[in-house]
Amino acid sequence: MRFVGCALAWRPGEAREKVSCLVVLDERGSIIANSFAVNAEDIAGTVEGYGSERRGTLVGVDAPLAVPNERGTRRIERILSKLALPAYSASRRMFGGEPYSEELLSELEKAGVEYTDYPFPRERGQSVVVEVDSAATLKVLSLERLGAADNRDLAQRLRAMDDPKFRKGNKESRAAALRGAIEVLWDTPGLRLRTGNLAADISASENVDVSKLDVSASMSHAELDRTVGLVEGTLAAYTVHRHWRGRDGSIVVGAGDEGSVLLPARNALRERLAEECGTAGVPYV
């Protein structure tokens, strides 16, 4: 199996203009490749290549994939917001019609990768794509790193934590936030950042070792953007890999065309999310 995280440039002003980043994990959780792609067709072709002659591909796209609402927010976003987890505010109106992610799903389907709201853990042979939320994943991993993921004051701890802020701001603040995110990834059990076929060259078109980069204010904003893509792509790949392994806890909030998102979640967080889903009448698994 291959596990592909896609940090999609999906926001208005980004789609079809900025590059997206793809990060690939093997079954052991080792990063074996990463690359940058410009459009949906390129992304789908790259995903197809990564999964060639493998026993399935599980893709996590860090972008809203199902957007049924004309305006406002999706129900799954409201669930996440109640627990102080970062959530995309997506509506069809903000895209002026069809979201870029729908174009990507169409191209992935041509490549044999189908949209799902629930990838099956431990099952090989599936080639599916699911929505993930890298910012929420990073916040959950930071919480687990502090040893607070199963505490009763979970909601308070989440509210007290800052959301990731490496996409905007001056270069100093972006670089500091990225260094913090990379440190969390480095300390995440089940994820192996450093492998022999990656190099510390942010200008390379593929196979960049994010753990070896000297992330600082001396980087250009474009280089920081590429680093953000690598971090978000790694978080997306980790999310689907963790779910597939079935050991450390995960949950799917929402279902079908109404929108769903796969998140890492151990006992206490899973229980709180399930409670909010039950109150709001939102399916979860």
PDB file of C-alpha atoms in Angstrom:
ATOM      1  CA  MET A   1       0.000   0.000   0.000  1.00  0.00           C
ATOM      2  CA  ARG A   2       0.944   3.607  -0.533  1.00  0.00           C
ATOM      3  CA  PHE A   3      -0.365   6.521   1.533  1.00  0.00           C
ATOM      4  CA  VAL A   4      -0.401   9.867  -0.251  1.00  0.00           C
ATOM      5  CA  GLY A   5      -0.992  13.210   1.415  1.00  0.00           C
ATOM      6  CA  CYS A   6      -1.973  16.077  -0.860  1.00  0.00           C
ATOM      7  CA  ALA A   7      -1.585  19.665   0.342  1.00  0.00           C
ATOM      8  CA  LEU A   8      -3.906  21.076  -2.297  1.00  0.00           C
ATOM      9  CA  ALA A   9      -3.731  24.731  -3.338  1.00  0.00           C
ATOM     10  CA  TRP A  10      -7.526  25.000  -3.245  1.00  0.00           C
ATOM     11  CA  ARG A  11      -8.336  28.425  -1.853  1.00  0.00           C
ATOM     12  CA  PRO A  12      -9.680  31.214  -4.103  1.00  0.00           C
ATOM     13  CA  GLY A  13      -6.641  32.941  -5.587  1.00  0.00           C
ATOM     14  CA  GLU A  14      -4.529  29.766  -5.176  1.00  0.00           C
ATOM     15  CA  ALA A  15      -6.361  27.156  -7.252  1.00  0.00           C
ATOM     16  CA  ARG A  16      -4.742  26.547 -10.643  1.00  0.00           C
ATOM     17  CA  GLU A  17      -2.153  29.226  -9.794  1.00  0.00           C
ATOM     18  CA  LYS A  18      -0.004  27.852  -6.959  1.00  0.00           C
ATOM     19  CA  VAL A  19       1.625  24.443  -6.745  1.00  0.00           C
ATOM     20  CA  SER A  20       0.248  21.628  -4.606  1.00  0.00           C
ATOM     21  CA  CYS A  21       2.471  19.199  -2.708  1.00  0.00           C
ATOM     22  CA  LEU A  22       2.270  15.397  -2.551  1.00  0.00           C
ATOM     23  CA  VAL A  23       3.949  13.310   0.163  1.00  0.00           C
ATOM     24  CA  VAL A  24       4.076   9.498   0.085  1.00  0.00           C
ATOM     25  CA  LEU A  25       4.424   7.054   2.988  1.00  0.00           C
ATOM     26  CA  ASP A  26       4.908   3.299   2.844  1.00  0.00           C
ATOM     27  CA  GLU A  27       3.213   0.857   5.223  1.00  0.00           C
ATOM     28  CA  ARG A  28       5.939   1.396   7.843  1.00  0.00           C
ATOM     29  CA  GLY A  29       5.232   5.132   7.931  1.00  0.00           C
ATOM     30  CA  SER A  30       8.463   6.116   6.152  1.00  0.00           C
ATOM     31  CA  ILE A  31       8.438   9.032   3.720  1.00  0.00           C
ATOM     32  CA  ILE A  32       9.574   7.494   0.443  1.00  0.00           C
ATOM     33  CA  ALA A  33       8.869  10.400  -1.918  1.00  0.00           C
ATOM     34  CA  ASN A  34       7.365  13.844  -2.312  1.00  0.00           C
ATOM     35  CA  SER A  35       6.773  16.159  -5.239  1.00  0.00           C
ATOM     36  CA  PHE A  36       5.052  19.333  -6.398  1.00  0.00           C
ATOM     37  CA  ALA A  37       2.297  19.545  -9.015  1.00  0.00           C
ATOM     38  CA  VAL A  38       0.610  22.459 -10.771  1.00  0.00           C
ATOM     39  CA  ASN A  39      -2.864  21.224 -11.739  1.00  0.00           C
ATOM     40  CA  ALA A  40      -5.434  18.522 -11.013  1.00  0.00           C
ATOM     41  CA  GLU A  41      -4.406  16.393 -13.985  1.00  0.00           C
ATOM     42  CA  ASP A  42      -0.762  16.431 -12.860  1.00  0.00           C
ATOM     43  CA  ILE A  43      -1.749  15.536  -9.289  1.00  0.00           C
ATOM     44  CA  ALA A  44      -3.861  12.586 -10.433  1.00  0.00           C
ATOM     45  CA  GLY A  45      -1.111  11.347 -12.749  1.00  0.00           C
ATOM     46  CA  THR A  46       1.459  11.565  -9.965  1.00  0.00           C
ATOM     47  CA  VAL A  47      -0.827   9.708  -7.535  1.00  0.00           C
ATOM     48  CA  GLU A  48      -1.370   7.017 -10.167  1.00  0.00           C
ATOM     49  CA  GLY A  49       2.388   6.681 -10.592  1.00  0.00           C
ATOM     50  CA  TYR A  50       3.013   6.403  -6.858  1.00  0.00           C
ATOM     51  CA  GLY A  51       0.432   3.607  -6.615  1.00  0.00           C
ATOM     52  CA  SER A  52       1.577   1.724  -9.709  1.00  0.00           C
ATOM     53  CA  GLU A  53       2.065  -2.007  -9.079  1.00  0.00           C
ATOM     54  CA  ARG A  54       1.144  -1.547  -5.415  1.00  0.00           C
ATOM     55  CA  ARG A  55      -1.646  -3.180  -3.442  1.00  0.00           C
ATOM     56  CA  GLY A  56      -3.746  -0.057  -3.235  1.00  0.00           C
ATOM     57  CA  THR A  57      -3.453   3.676  -2.617  1.00  0.00           C
ATOM     58  CA  LEU A  58      -5.017   5.708   0.173  1.00  0.00           C
ATOM     59  CA  VAL A  59      -5.030   9.454  -0.534  1.00  0.00           C
ATOM     60  CA  GLY A  60      -5.727  12.165   2.036  1.00  0.00           C
ATOM     61  CA  VAL A  61      -6.480  15.571   0.500  1.00  0.00           C
ATOM     62  CA  ASP A  62      -6.019  18.570   2.762  1.00  0.00           C
ATOM     63  CA  ALA A  63      -8.964  20.521   1.331  1.00  0.00           C
ATOM     64  CA  PRO A  64     -12.784  20.473   1.455  1.00  0.00           C
ATOM     65  CA  LEU A  65     -13.833  17.728  -0.987  1.00  0.00           C
ATOM     66  CA  ALA A  66     -17.633  17.713  -0.635  1.00  0.00           C
ATOM     67  CA  VAL A  67     -19.125  21.215  -0.452  1.00  0.00           C
ATOM     68  CA  PRO A  68     -22.952  21.008  -0.639  1.00  0.00           C
ATOM     69  CA  ASN A  69     -23.721  24.407   0.914  1.00  0.00           C
ATOM     70  CA  GLU A  70     -24.135  27.489  -1.242  1.00  0.00           C
ATOM     71  CA  ARG A  71     -23.047  29.793   1.581  1.00  0.00           C
ATOM     72  CA  GLY A  72     -22.085  29.659   5.239  1.00  0.00           C
ATOM     73  CA  THR A  73     -20.199  26.681   6.613  1.00  0.00           C
ATOM     74  CA  ARG A  74     -20.543  22.921   6.452  1.00  0.00           C
ATOM     75  CA  ARG A  75     -21.907  21.076   9.478  1.00  0.00           C
ATOM     76  CA  ILE A  76     -18.625  19.243   9.998  1.00  0.00           C
ATOM     77  CA  GLU A  77     -16.834  22.587  10.316  1.00  0.00           C
ATOM     78  CA  ARG A  78     -19.177  23.622  13.110  1.00  0.00           C
ATOM     79  CA  ILE A  79     -18.444  20.365  14.962  1.00  0.00           C
ATOM     80  CA  LEU A  80     -14.693  20.947  14.794  1.00  0.00           C
ATOM     81  CA  SER A  81     -15.024  24.591  15.800  1.00  0.00           C
ATOM     82  CA  LYS A  82     -16.873  23.630  18.978  1.00  0.00           C
ATOM     83  CA  LEU A  83     -13.790  21.706  20.078  1.00  0.00           C
ATOM     84  CA  ALA A  84     -11.401  24.490  19.016  1.00  0.00           C
ATOM     85  CA  LEU A  85     -10.038  22.399  16.151  1.00  0.00           C
ATOM     86  CA  PRO A  86      -9.130  24.374  13.006  1.00  0.00           C
ATOM     87  CA  ALA A  87     -11.795  23.957  10.324  1.00  0.00           C
ATOM     88  CA  TYR A  88     -12.132  25.055   6.724  1.00  0.00           C
ATOM     89  CA  SER A  89     -14.860  27.604   6.091  1.00  0.00           C
ATOM     90  CA  ALA A  90     -16.017  26.439   2.676  1.00  0.00           C
ATOM     91  CA  SER A  91     -19.073  27.220   0.563  1.00  0.00           C
ATOM     92  CA  ARG A  92     -19.798  27.034  -3.151  1.00  0.00           C
ATOM     93  CA  ARG A  93     -20.316  30.772  -3.239  1.00  0.00           C
ATOM     94  CA  MET A  94     -16.737  31.477  -2.158  1.00  0.00           C
ATOM     95  CA  PHE A  95     -15.501  29.511  -5.183  1.00  0.00           C
ATOM     96  CA  GLY A  96     -17.931  31.134  -7.583  1.00  0.00           C
ATOM     97  CA  GLY A  97     -19.415  27.717  -8.369  1.00  0.00           C
ATOM     98  CA  GLU A  98     -17.483  24.455  -8.590  1.00  0.00           C
ATOM     99  CA  PRO A  99     -14.708  24.056  -5.994  1.00  0.00           C
ATOM    100  CA  TYR A 100     -11.296  23.146  -7.380  1.00  0.00           C
ATOM    101  CA  SER A 101     -11.401  19.957  -5.319  1.00  0.00           C
ATOM    102  CA  GLU A 102     -14.260  18.629  -7.483  1.00  0.00           C
ATOM    103  CA  GLU A 103     -12.028  18.938 -10.540  1.00  0.00           C
ATOM    104  CA  LEU A 104      -9.349  17.000  -8.650  1.00  0.00           C
ATOM    105  CA  LEU A 105     -11.801  14.255  -7.656  1.00  0.00           C
ATOM    106  CA  SER A 106     -12.839  13.886 -11.291  1.00  0.00           C
ATOM    107  CA  GLU A 107      -9.217  13.481 -12.395  1.00  0.00           C
ATOM    108  CA  LEU A 108      -8.469  11.029  -9.578  1.00  0.00           C
ATOM    109  CA  GLU A 109     -11.488   8.951 -10.573  1.00  0.00           C
ATOM    110  CA  LYS A 110     -10.063   8.675 -14.101  1.00  0.00           C
ATOM    111  CA  ALA A 111      -6.887   7.349 -12.469  1.00  0.00           C
ATOM    112  CA  GLY A 112      -8.880   4.708 -10.575  1.00  0.00           C
ATOM    113  CA  VAL A 113      -8.966   6.492  -7.200  1.00  0.00           C
ATOM    114  CA  GLU A 114     -12.512   7.000  -5.909  1.00  0.00           C
ATOM    115  CA  TYR A 115     -13.865   9.393  -3.283  1.00  0.00           C
ATOM    116  CA  THR A 116     -14.974   7.804  -0.017  1.00  0.00           C
ATOM    117  CA  ASP A 117     -16.045   8.954   3.416  1.00  0.00           C
ATOM    118  CA  TYR A 118     -14.548   5.877   5.103  1.00  0.00           C
ATOM    119  CA  PRO A 119     -11.340   4.079   4.077  1.00  0.00           C
ATOM    120  CA  PHE A 120     -11.210   0.598   5.598  1.00  0.00           C
ATOM    121  CA  PRO A 121      -8.439   0.040   8.174  1.00  0.00           C
ATOM    122  CA  ARG A 122      -5.933  -2.750   7.509  1.00  0.00           C
ATOM    123  CA  GLU A 123      -7.488  -3.552   4.121  1.00  0.00           C
ATOM    124  CA  ARG A 124      -5.224  -3.674   1.084  1.00  0.00           C
ATOM    125  CA  GLY A 125      -6.481  -3.366  -2.464  1.00  0.00           C
ATOM    126  CA  GLN A 126      -8.483  -0.162  -1.985  1.00  0.00           C
ATOM    127  CA  SER A 127      -7.676   2.942  -4.036  1.00  0.00           C
ATOM    128  CA  VAL A 128      -9.618   5.772  -2.446  1.00  0.00           C
ATOM    129  CA  VAL A 129      -9.380   9.452  -1.521  1.00  0.00           C
ATOM    130  CA  VAL A 130     -10.703  11.048   1.661  1.00  0.00           C
ATOM    131  CA  GLU A 131     -10.751  14.573   3.082  1.00  0.00           C
ATOM    132  CA  VAL A 132      -8.338  15.374   5.906  1.00  0.00           C
ATOM    133  CA  ASP A 133      -7.513  18.569   7.800  1.00  0.00           C
ATOM    134  CA  SER A 134      -3.775  19.047   8.342  1.00  0.00           C
ATOM    135  CA  ALA A 135      -4.184  21.985  10.742  1.00  0.00           C
ATOM    136  CA  ALA A 136      -6.500  19.955  12.980  1.00  0.00           C
ATOM    137  CA  THR A 137      -4.161  16.953  12.758  1.00  0.00           C
ATOM    138  CA  LEU A 138      -1.195  19.093  13.827  1.00  0.00           C
ATOM    139  CA  LYS A 139      -3.117  20.439  16.805  1.00  0.00           C
ATOM    140  CA  VAL A 140      -4.139  16.914  17.858  1.00  0.00           C
ATOM    141  CA  LEU A 141      -0.550  15.665  17.542  1.00  0.00           C
ATOM    142  CA  SER A 142       0.679  18.611  19.607  1.00  0.00           C
ATOM    143  CA  LEU A 143      -1.879  17.709  22.273  1.00  0.00           C
ATOM    144  CA  GLU A 144      -0.809  14.058  22.258  1.00  0.00           C
ATOM    145  CA  ARG A 145       2.820  15.136  22.505  1.00  0.00           C
ATOM    146  CA  LEU A 146       1.973  17.020  25.705  1.00  0.00           C
ATOM    147  CA  GLY A 147       0.372  13.861  27.093  1.00  0.00           C
ATOM    148  CA  ALA A 148      -2.993  15.599  27.412  1.00  0.00           C
ATOM    149  CA  ALA A 149      -4.988  13.776  24.735  1.00  0.00           C
ATOM    150  CA  ASP A 150      -6.907  11.645  27.227  1.00  0.00           C
ATOM    151  CA  ASN A 151      -7.403  14.224  29.968  1.00  0.00           C
ATOM    152  CA  ARG A 152     -10.843  15.319  31.073  1.00  0.00           C
ATOM    153  CA  ASP A 153      -9.972  18.968  30.482  1.00  0.00           C
ATOM    154  CA  LEU A 154      -9.437  18.167  26.810  1.00  0.00           C
ATOM    155  CA  ALA A 155     -11.659  20.964  25.457  1.00  0.00           C
ATOM    156  CA  GLN A 156      -9.956  23.541  27.678  1.00  0.00           C
ATOM    157  CA  ARG A 157      -6.509  22.400  26.581  1.00  0.00           C
ATOM    158  CA  LEU A 158      -7.495  22.646  22.916  1.00  0.00           C
ATOM    159  CA  ARG A 159      -8.921  26.136  23.372  1.00  0.00           C
ATOM    160  CA  ALA A 160      -5.745  27.248  25.135  1.00  0.00           C
ATOM    161  CA  MET A 161      -3.545  26.065  22.259  1.00  0.00           C
ATOM    162  CA  ASP A 162      -2.812  28.328  19.301  1.00  0.00           C
ATOM    163  CA  ASP A 163      -3.852  27.187  15.847  1.00  0.00           C
ATOM    164  CA  PRO A 164      -0.992  26.674  13.362  1.00  0.00           C
ATOM    165  CA  LYS A 165       0.049  30.029  11.871  1.00  0.00           C
ATOM    166  CA  PHE A 166       2.642  29.299   9.229  1.00  0.00           C
ATOM    167  CA  ARG A 167       0.622  30.249   6.149  1.00  0.00           C
ATOM    168  CA  LYS A 168       0.527  34.006   6.815  1.00  0.00           C
ATOM    169  CA  GLY A 169       2.573  36.651   8.612  1.00  0.00           C
ATOM    170  CA  ASN A 170       6.140  37.886   8.372  1.00  0.00           C
ATOM    171  CA  LYS A 171       8.969  35.524   7.558  1.00  0.00           C
ATOM    172  CA  GLU A 172      10.196  35.326  11.161  1.00  0.00           C
ATOM    173  CA  SER A 173       6.827  34.201  12.542  1.00  0.00           C
ATOM    174  CA  ARG A 174       6.180  31.803   9.655  1.00  0.00           C
ATOM    175  CA  ALA A 175       9.604  30.195  10.014  1.00  0.00           C
ATOM    176  CA  ALA A 176       9.177  29.797  13.779  1.00  0.00           C
ATOM    177  CA  ALA A 177       5.758  28.165  13.331  1.00  0.00           C
ATOM    178  CA  LEU A 178       7.134  25.818  10.674  1.00  0.00           C
ATOM    179  CA  ARG A 179      10.061  24.786  12.885  1.00  0.00           C
ATOM    180  CA  GLY A 180       7.579  23.971  15.642  1.00  0.00           C
ATOM    181  CA  ALA A 181       5.446  21.899  13.270  1.00  0.00           C
ATOM    182  CA  ILE A 182       8.461  19.964  11.973  1.00  0.00           C
ATOM    183  CA  GLU A 183       9.517  19.258  15.571  1.00  0.00           C
ATOM    184  CA  VAL A 184       6.061  17.796  16.268  1.00  0.00           C
ATOM    185  CA  LEU A 185       6.312  15.616  13.147  1.00  0.00           C
ATOM    186  CA  TRP A 186       9.784  14.455  14.200  1.00  0.00           C
ATOM    187  CA  ASP A 187       8.422  13.345  17.587  1.00  0.00           C
ATOM    188  CA  THR A 188       5.302  11.612  16.211  1.00  0.00           C
ATOM    189  CA  PRO A 189       5.313   7.831  16.809  1.00  0.00           C
ATOM    190  CA  GLY A 190       4.739   5.804  13.650  1.00  0.00           C
ATOM    191  CA  LEU A 191       6.091   8.514  11.321  1.00  0.00           C
ATOM    192  CA  ARG A 192       9.619   8.302   9.898  1.00  0.00           C
ATOM    193  CA  LEU A 193      10.666  11.633   8.416  1.00  0.00           C
ATOM    194  CA  ARG A 194      14.245  10.867   7.443  1.00  0.00           C
ATOM    195  CA  THR A 195      14.926   8.344   4.701  1.00  0.00           C
ATOM    196  CA  GLY A 196      17.912   7.919   2.408  1.00  0.00           C
ATOM    197  CA  ASN A 197      16.337   9.048  -0.865  1.00  0.00           C
ATOM    198  CA  LEU A 198      15.450  12.589   0.313  1.00  0.00           C
ATOM    199  CA  ALA A 199      17.706  15.674   0.192  1.00  0.00           C
ATOM    200  CA  ALA A 200      17.720  19.062   1.958  1.00  0.00           C
ATOM    201  CA  ASP A 201      17.099  21.179  -1.150  1.00  0.00           C
ATOM    202  CA  ILE A 202      13.901  23.244  -1.000  1.00  0.00           C
ATOM    203  CA  SER A 203      14.310  24.241  -4.663  1.00  0.00           C
ATOM    204  CA  ALA A 204      14.168  20.606  -5.834  1.00  0.00           C
ATOM    205  CA  SER A 205      11.055  19.514  -7.712  1.00  0.00           C
ATOM    206  CA  GLU A 206      10.817  16.303  -5.696  1.00  0.00           C
ATOM    207  CA  ASN A 207      12.133  14.291  -2.744  1.00  0.00           C
ATOM    208  CA  VAL A 208      12.870  17.130  -0.320  1.00  0.00           C
ATOM    209  CA  ASP A 209      13.839  16.158   3.245  1.00  0.00           C
ATOM    210  CA  VAL A 210      11.823  18.631   5.317  1.00  0.00           C
ATOM    211  CA  SER A 211      13.536  17.501   8.541  1.00  0.00           C
ATOM    212  CA  LYS A 212      16.952  18.655   7.241  1.00  0.00           C
ATOM    213  CA  LEU A 213      15.884  22.083   5.972  1.00  0.00           C
ATOM    214  CA  ASP A 214      17.289  25.175   7.673  1.00  0.00           C
ATOM    215  CA  VAL A 215      13.914  26.889   8.062  1.00  0.00           C
ATOM    216  CA  SER A 216      14.558  30.541   8.868  1.00  0.00           C
ATOM    217  CA  ALA A 217      13.681  34.116   7.952  1.00  0.00           C
ATOM    218  CA  SER A 218      16.458  33.992   5.360  1.00  0.00           C
ATOM    219  CA  MET A 219      14.107  31.919   3.207  1.00  0.00           C
ATOM    220  CA  SER A 220      11.925  33.689   0.664  1.00  0.00           C
ATOM    221  CA  HIS A 221       8.141  33.585   1.109  1.00  0.00           C
ATOM    222  CA  ALA A 222       8.012  31.248  -1.911  1.00  0.00           C
ATOM    223  CA  GLU A 223      10.421  28.843  -0.174  1.00  0.00           C
ATOM    224  CA  LEU A 224       8.380  29.068   3.019  1.00  0.00           C
ATOM    225  CA  ASP A 225       5.263  28.273   0.952  1.00  0.00           C
ATOM    226  CA  ARG A 226       6.932  25.126  -0.400  1.00  0.00           C
ATOM    227  CA  THR A 227       7.913  24.136   3.136  1.00  0.00           C
ATOM    228  CA  VAL A 228       4.299  24.642   4.246  1.00  0.00           C
ATOM    229  CA  GLY A 229       3.223  22.298   1.446  1.00  0.00           C
ATOM    230  CA  LEU A 230       5.680  19.637   2.617  1.00  0.00           C
ATOM    231  CA  VAL A 231       4.496  19.925   6.231  1.00  0.00           C
ATOM    232  CA  GLU A 232       0.794  19.864   5.315  1.00  0.00           C
ATOM    233  CA  GLY A 233       1.305  17.011   2.848  1.00  0.00           C
ATOM    234  CA  THR A 234       3.144  14.992   5.500  1.00  0.00           C
ATOM    235  CA  LEU A 235       0.338  15.608   8.007  1.00  0.00           C
ATOM    236  CA  ALA A 236      -2.232  14.520   5.408  1.00  0.00           C
ATOM    237  CA  ALA A 237      -0.322  11.333   4.579  1.00  0.00           C
ATOM    238  CA  TYR A 238       0.167  10.559   8.281  1.00  0.00           C
ATOM    239  CA  THR A 239      -3.575  10.969   8.942  1.00  0.00           C
ATOM    240  CA  VAL A 240      -4.612   8.323   6.405  1.00  0.00           C
ATOM    241  CA  HIS A 241      -1.721   6.025   7.357  1.00  0.00           C
ATOM    242  CA  ARG A 242      -2.619   6.214  11.056  1.00  0.00           C
ATOM    243  CA  HIS A 243      -6.249   5.404  10.276  1.00  0.00           C
ATOM    244  CA  TRP A 244      -5.241   2.456   8.080  1.00  0.00           C
ATOM    245  CA  ARG A 245      -2.963   1.008  10.746  1.00  0.00           C
ATOM    246  CA  GLY A 246      -5.876   1.150  13.172  1.00  0.00           C
ATOM    247  CA  ARG A 247      -3.737   1.395  16.324  1.00  0.00           C
ATOM    248  CA  ASP A 248      -3.609   4.973  17.571  1.00  0.00           C
ATOM    249  CA  GLY A 249      -7.191   6.135  17.098  1.00  0.00           C
ATOM    250  CA  SER A 250      -9.092   8.021  14.410  1.00  0.00           C
ATOM    251  CA  ILE A 251     -12.603   9.202  13.585  1.00  0.00           C
ATOM    252  CA  VAL A 252     -14.539  10.214  10.482  1.00  0.00           C
ATOM    253  CA  VAL A 253     -16.862  13.150  11.168  1.00  0.00           C
ATOM    254  CA  GLY A 254     -19.696  13.476   8.642  1.00  0.00           C
ATOM    255  CA  ALA A 255     -20.720  11.313   5.697  1.00  0.00           C
ATOM    256  CA  GLY A 256     -21.219  11.308   1.948  1.00  0.00           C
ATOM    257  CA  ASP A 257     -22.047  14.357  -0.119  1.00  0.00           C
ATOM    258  CA  GLU A 258     -22.727  16.425   3.018  1.00  0.00           C
ATOM    259  CA  GLY A 259     -19.006  16.454   3.688  1.00  0.00           C
ATOM    260  CA  SER A 260     -16.778  14.352   5.926  1.00  0.00           C
ATOM    261  CA  VAL A 261     -13.305  14.658   7.390  1.00  0.00           C
ATOM    262  CA  LEU A 262     -10.900  12.032   8.748  1.00  0.00           C
ATOM    263  CA  LEU A 263      -9.068  13.028  11.931  1.00  0.00           C
ATOM    264  CA  PRO A 264      -6.645  11.379  14.353  1.00  0.00           C
ATOM    265  CA  ALA A 265      -8.467  10.951  17.659  1.00  0.00           C
ATOM    266  CA  ARG A 266      -7.764   8.836  20.710  1.00  0.00           C
ATOM    267  CA  ASN A 267     -10.332   7.890  23.332  1.00  0.00           C
ATOM    268  CA  ALA A 268     -11.178  11.210  25.003  1.00  0.00           C
ATOM    269  CA  LEU A 269     -11.151  13.304  21.823  1.00  0.00           C
ATOM    270  CA  ARG A 270     -13.073  10.657  19.915  1.00  0.00           C
ATOM    271  CA  GLU A 271     -15.712  10.601  22.661  1.00  0.00           C
ATOM    272  CA  ARG A 272     -16.045  14.407  22.629  1.00  0.00           C
ATOM    273  CA  LEU A 273     -16.348  14.508  18.840  1.00  0.00           C
ATOM    274  CA  ALA A 274     -18.911  11.698  18.917  1.00  0.00           C
ATOM    275  CA  GLU A 275     -20.877  13.594  21.554  1.00  0.00           C
ATOM    276  CA  GLU A 276     -20.954  16.759  19.415  1.00  0.00           C
ATOM    277  CA  CYS A 277     -21.911  14.727  16.336  1.00  0.00           C
ATOM    278  CA  GLY A 278     -24.768  13.105  18.235  1.00  0.00           C
ATOM    279  CA  THR A 279     -26.070  16.470  19.424  1.00  0.00           C
ATOM    280  CA  ALA A 280     -25.919  17.939  15.907  1.00  0.00           C
ATOM    281  CA  GLY A 281     -27.272  14.838  14.169  1.00  0.00           C
ATOM    282  CA  VAL A 282     -24.069  14.416  12.158  1.00  0.00           C
ATOM    283  CA  PRO A 283     -22.940  10.847  11.341  1.00  0.00           C
ATOM    284  CA  TYR A 284     -19.541   9.626  12.518  1.00  0.00           C
ATOM    285  CA  VAL A 285     -17.527   6.418  12.425  1.00  0.00           C
TER     286      VAL A 285
END
